[in-house]
Amino acid sequence: MDFENMDYDYDQEDDDVFNRPLDLEEVEEPGPGGGFQLSDLWSKLTTNPMYLGAAALVVGLIFGLIFAWGVWPVQYVDAAPEHLHENFQLDYMRMVIDSYNLRQDTALADRRIAALGESGSAVLEKLIANPGDEASRQAIQDFVLLYKISAGTTTGTDGETAVSTLPVPGQADAEQTSASGSSSRTLLILGCAVSGVLLVAFGVFYFLRQRNSQPGGKTAAARAQEFSNQAMQTDYEAMGEVSPIAQWMTTYLIGDDLFDDSFSIDSLSGEFLGECGVGIADTIGVGEPKRVSAFEVWLFDKNDIQTVTKVLMSGHAMNDEGSYARLEAKGEPVLAVPGGIVELETKTLRMAVRVMDMDYGTGHLPENSFFQRVTLELAIWSLGS
């Protein structure tokens, strides 16, 4: 039975049924941002340059820090003594002292100490404060006496340097514990922490922005369900037809980019007969939310070898040769119009898909090219009954 081609003998009661307006509450349409769905995050990143740039910055910063400080750290070469780490400067000063005690070349010692720059005196004072073992303490004491340097000690009137204040081994304060600890590791941890905070902040911003972009924080799918619940099912019995064994309402609302509804078909006794459904067949344009230009409706019969599919198309897609040819490969193309009926039939099942209500979206795309809202009724009959 073909609803599209059959001439019905309508009476006034049938006209009342077909022309009965849908009692739908006004629900605010989704804005350009669509509904928030975590599964759309990757699509957001790949279609919005701002999101992609922010994500690339955070990821690049994390990997940059890991490679710069961990995998391929910078190698410093040919550094002057004044640029060495404090521990190495102390070792350098010990070598200067040992060399002077052996050679007693004051000019050479002056040049070597000067190579430490402004920190030369401070390094010597730290070494005097914590000389180390007895041999090192004696070497430093000899250096102070011979070189006649006052390094944190007092000088007597007779020109002799007081060295009795040099600490004996074991009395050195634990303050000398190396400050190096590992600055590079600290910087790496700090950098990763900052990057993590930025990434979390970006995620929170994205989440809140999407929630605030729609009324009541509801997703497009949730608001579409409200339309389906408000739609009134067709009374086929009042039209003089056998009542279907199953009847469903499904609504697509722009922003529901994952729209795909399917239903299990069971007999009145509970026996599984097949499945049916509707999903997105094609879109137009780029960006989000997706602009849906066609839907595919399908019917699966467990007693048949193939699934029957037809494509509900927008006016623009129907008249565009490229879109028509591409969608024709998925199933028979049918123009979607309010009140229109599409019939699918298998070996033991028949399905009538009625367009209960629909609106086209507006914008920079061609007129009547994508759907703002579509409510479909799927009714199933068993051909064996």
PDB file of N, CA and C in Angstrom, residues 237-271:
ATOM      1  N   GLU A 237      -7.174   4.296  13.353  1.00  0.00           N
ATOM      2  CA  GLU A 237      -8.468   3.618  13.456  1.00  0.00           C
ATOM      3  C   GLU A 237      -9.599   4.571  13.096  1.00  0.00           C
ATOM      4  N   ALA A 238      -9.452   5.856  13.498  1.00  0.00           N
ATOM      5  CA  ALA A 238     -10.472   6.850  13.152  1.00  0.00           C
ATOM      6  C   ALA A 238     -10.492   7.125  11.659  1.00  0.00           C
ATOM      7  N   MET A 239      -9.376   6.814  10.992  1.00  0.00           N
ATOM      8  CA  MET A 239      -9.289   7.008   9.546  1.00  0.00           C
ATOM      9  C   MET A 239      -9.773   5.771   8.796  1.00  0.00           C
ATOM     10  N   GLY A 240     -10.254   4.788   9.530  1.00  0.00           N
ATOM     11  CA  GLY A 240     -10.767   3.589   8.887  1.00  0.00           C
ATOM     12  C   GLY A 240      -9.712   2.557   8.579  1.00  0.00           C
ATOM     13  N   GLU A 241      -8.532   2.697   9.173  1.00  0.00           N
ATOM     14  CA  GLU A 241      -7.456   1.738   8.941  1.00  0.00           C
ATOM     15  C   GLU A 241      -7.231   0.886  10.172  1.00  0.00           C
ATOM     16  N   VAL A 242      -6.540  -0.215   9.955  1.00  0.00           N
ATOM     17  CA  VAL A 242      -6.164  -1.072  11.071  1.00  0.00           C
ATOM     18  C   VAL A 242      -5.131  -0.341  11.918  1.00  0.00           C
ATOM     19  N   SER A 243      -5.283  -0.419  13.206  1.00  0.00           N
ATOM     20  CA  SER A 243      -4.323   0.240  14.094  1.00  0.00           C
ATOM     21  C   SER A 243      -2.953  -0.417  13.967  1.00  0.00           C
ATOM     22  N   PRO A 244      -1.894   0.362  13.961  1.00  0.00           N
ATOM     23  CA  PRO A 244      -0.548  -0.211  13.877  1.00  0.00           C
ATOM     24  C   PRO A 244      -0.208  -0.986  15.150  1.00  0.00           C
ATOM     25  N   ILE A 245       0.724  -1.921  15.022  1.00  0.00           N
ATOM     26  CA  ILE A 245       1.142  -2.690  16.200  1.00  0.00           C
ATOM     27  C   ILE A 245       2.122  -1.892  17.058  1.00  0.00           C
ATOM     28  N   ALA A 246       2.677  -0.832  16.487  1.00  0.00           N
ATOM     29  CA  ALA A 246       3.600   0.023  17.247  1.00  0.00           C
ATOM     30  C   ALA A 246       3.620   1.403  16.617  1.00  0.00           C
ATOM     31  N   GLN A 247       3.827   2.414  17.450  1.00  0.00           N
ATOM     32  CA  GLN A 247       3.814   3.803  17.002  1.00  0.00           C
ATOM     33  C   GLN A 247       4.779   4.600  17.878  1.00  0.00           C
ATOM     34  N   TRP A 248       5.669   5.369  17.243  1.00  0.00           N
ATOM     35  CA  TRP A 248       6.633   6.175  18.002  1.00  0.00           C
ATOM     36  C   TRP A 248       6.724   7.579  17.422  1.00  0.00           C
ATOM     37  N   MET A 249       7.121   8.512  18.278  1.00  0.00           N
ATOM     38  CA  MET A 249       7.429   9.880  17.870  1.00  0.00           C
ATOM     39  C   MET A 249       8.913  10.129  18.122  1.00  0.00           C
ATOM     40  N   THR A 250       9.563  10.773  17.185  1.00  0.00           N
ATOM     41  CA  THR A 250      10.962  11.152  17.373  1.00  0.00           C
ATOM     42  C   THR A 250      11.170  12.540  16.793  1.00  0.00           C
ATOM     43  N   THR A 251      11.964  13.345  17.465  1.00  0.00           N
ATOM     44  CA  THR A 251      12.179  14.733  17.048  1.00  0.00           C
ATOM     45  C   THR A 251      13.670  15.034  16.955  1.00  0.00           C
ATOM     46  N   TYR A 252      14.037  15.673  15.859  1.00  0.00           N
ATOM     47  CA  TYR A 252      15.396  16.208  15.719  1.00  0.00           C
ATOM     48  C   TYR A 252      15.340  17.705  15.956  1.00  0.00           C
ATOM     49  N   LEU A 253      16.290  18.214  16.750  1.00  0.00           N
ATOM     50  CA  LEU A 253      16.402  19.642  17.012  1.00  0.00           C
ATOM     51  C   LEU A 253      17.829  20.046  16.701  1.00  0.00           C
ATOM     52  N   ILE A 254      18.020  21.121  15.987  1.00  0.00           N
ATOM     53  CA  ILE A 254      19.366  21.537  15.624  1.00  0.00           C
ATOM     54  C   ILE A 254      20.232  21.646  16.882  1.00  0.00           C
ATOM     55  N   GLY A 255      21.408  21.114  16.802  1.00  0.00           N
ATOM     56  CA  GLY A 255      22.293  21.035  17.959  1.00  0.00           C
ATOM     57  C   GLY A 255      22.466  19.614  18.445  1.00  0.00           C
ATOM     58  N   ASP A 256      21.523  18.737  18.081  1.00  0.00           N
ATOM     59  CA  ASP A 256      21.633  17.321  18.443  1.00  0.00           C
ATOM     60  C   ASP A 256      22.427  16.616  17.339  1.00  0.00           C
ATOM     61  N   ASP A 257      23.735  16.827  17.355  1.00  0.00           N
ATOM     62  CA  ASP A 257      24.585  16.336  16.270  1.00  0.00           C
ATOM     63  C   ASP A 257      24.713  14.818  16.242  1.00  0.00           C
ATOM     64  N   LEU A 258      24.320  14.149  17.318  1.00  0.00           N
ATOM     65  CA  LEU A 258      24.412  12.687  17.365  1.00  0.00           C
ATOM     66  C   LEU A 258      23.031  12.037  17.216  1.00  0.00           C
ATOM     67  N   PHE A 259      22.100  12.760  16.632  1.00  0.00           N
ATOM     68  CA  PHE A 259      20.733  12.251  16.504  1.00  0.00           C
ATOM     69  C   PHE A 259      20.711  10.916  15.764  1.00  0.00           C
ATOM     70  N   ASP A 260      20.177   9.903  16.407  1.00  0.00           N
ATOM     71  CA  ASP A 260      20.045   8.567  15.810  1.00  0.00           C
ATOM     72  C   ASP A 260      19.092   7.764  16.691  1.00  0.00           C
ATOM     73  N   ASP A 261      17.843   7.661  16.268  1.00  0.00           N
ATOM     74  CA  ASP A 261      16.816   6.981  17.056  1.00  0.00           C
ATOM     75  C   ASP A 261      16.480   5.637  16.417  1.00  0.00           C
ATOM     76  N   SER A 262      16.404   4.593  17.216  1.00  0.00           N
ATOM     77  CA  SER A 262      16.007   3.280  16.709  1.00  0.00           C
ATOM     78  C   SER A 262      15.042   2.637  17.697  1.00  0.00           C
ATOM     79  N   PHE A 263      14.170   1.769  17.167  1.00  0.00           N
ATOM     80  CA  PHE A 263      13.125   1.156  17.983  1.00  0.00           C
ATOM     81  C   PHE A 263      13.006  -0.327  17.642  1.00  0.00           C
ATOM     82  N   SER A 264      12.751  -1.125  18.661  1.00  0.00           N
ATOM     83  CA  SER A 264      12.546  -2.561  18.474  1.00  0.00           C
ATOM     84  C   SER A 264      11.074  -2.827  18.162  1.00  0.00           C
ATOM     85  N   ILE A 265      10.841  -3.629  17.136  1.00  0.00           N
ATOM     86  CA  ILE A 265       9.473  -3.950  16.720  1.00  0.00           C
ATOM     87  C   ILE A 265       9.103  -5.325  17.275  1.00  0.00           C
ATOM     88  N   ASP A 266       8.068  -5.362  18.084  1.00  0.00           N
ATOM     89  CA  ASP A 266       7.598  -6.614  18.676  1.00  0.00           C
ATOM     90  C   ASP A 266       6.127  -6.821  18.325  1.00  0.00           C
ATOM     91  N   SER A 267       5.744  -8.073  18.226  1.00  0.00           N
ATOM     92  CA  SER A 267       4.336  -8.384  17.974  1.00  0.00           C
ATOM     93  C   SER A 267       3.531  -8.144  19.243  1.00  0.00           C
ATOM     94  N   LEU A 268       2.214  -8.228  19.123  1.00  0.00           N
ATOM     95  CA  LEU A 268       1.363  -8.019  20.293  1.00  0.00           C
ATOM     96  C   LEU A 268       1.612  -9.068  21.367  1.00  0.00           C
ATOM     97  N   SER A 269       2.139 -10.224  20.946  1.00  0.00           N
ATOM     98  CA  SER A 269       2.446 -11.282  21.911  1.00  0.00           C
ATOM     99  C   SER A 269       3.859 -11.165  22.472  1.00  0.00           C
ATOM    100  N   GLY A 270       4.610 -10.163  21.999  1.00  0.00           N
ATOM    101  CA  GLY A 270       5.955  -9.946  22.510  1.00  0.00           C
ATOM    102  C   GLY A 270       7.058 -10.533  21.657  1.00  0.00           C
ATOM    103  N   GLU A 271       6.723 -11.139  20.525  1.00  0.00           N
ATOM    104  CA  GLU A 271       7.737 -11.741  19.654  1.00  0.00           C
ATOM    105  C   GLU A 271       8.499 -10.649  18.905  1.00  0.00           C
TER     106      GLU A 271
END
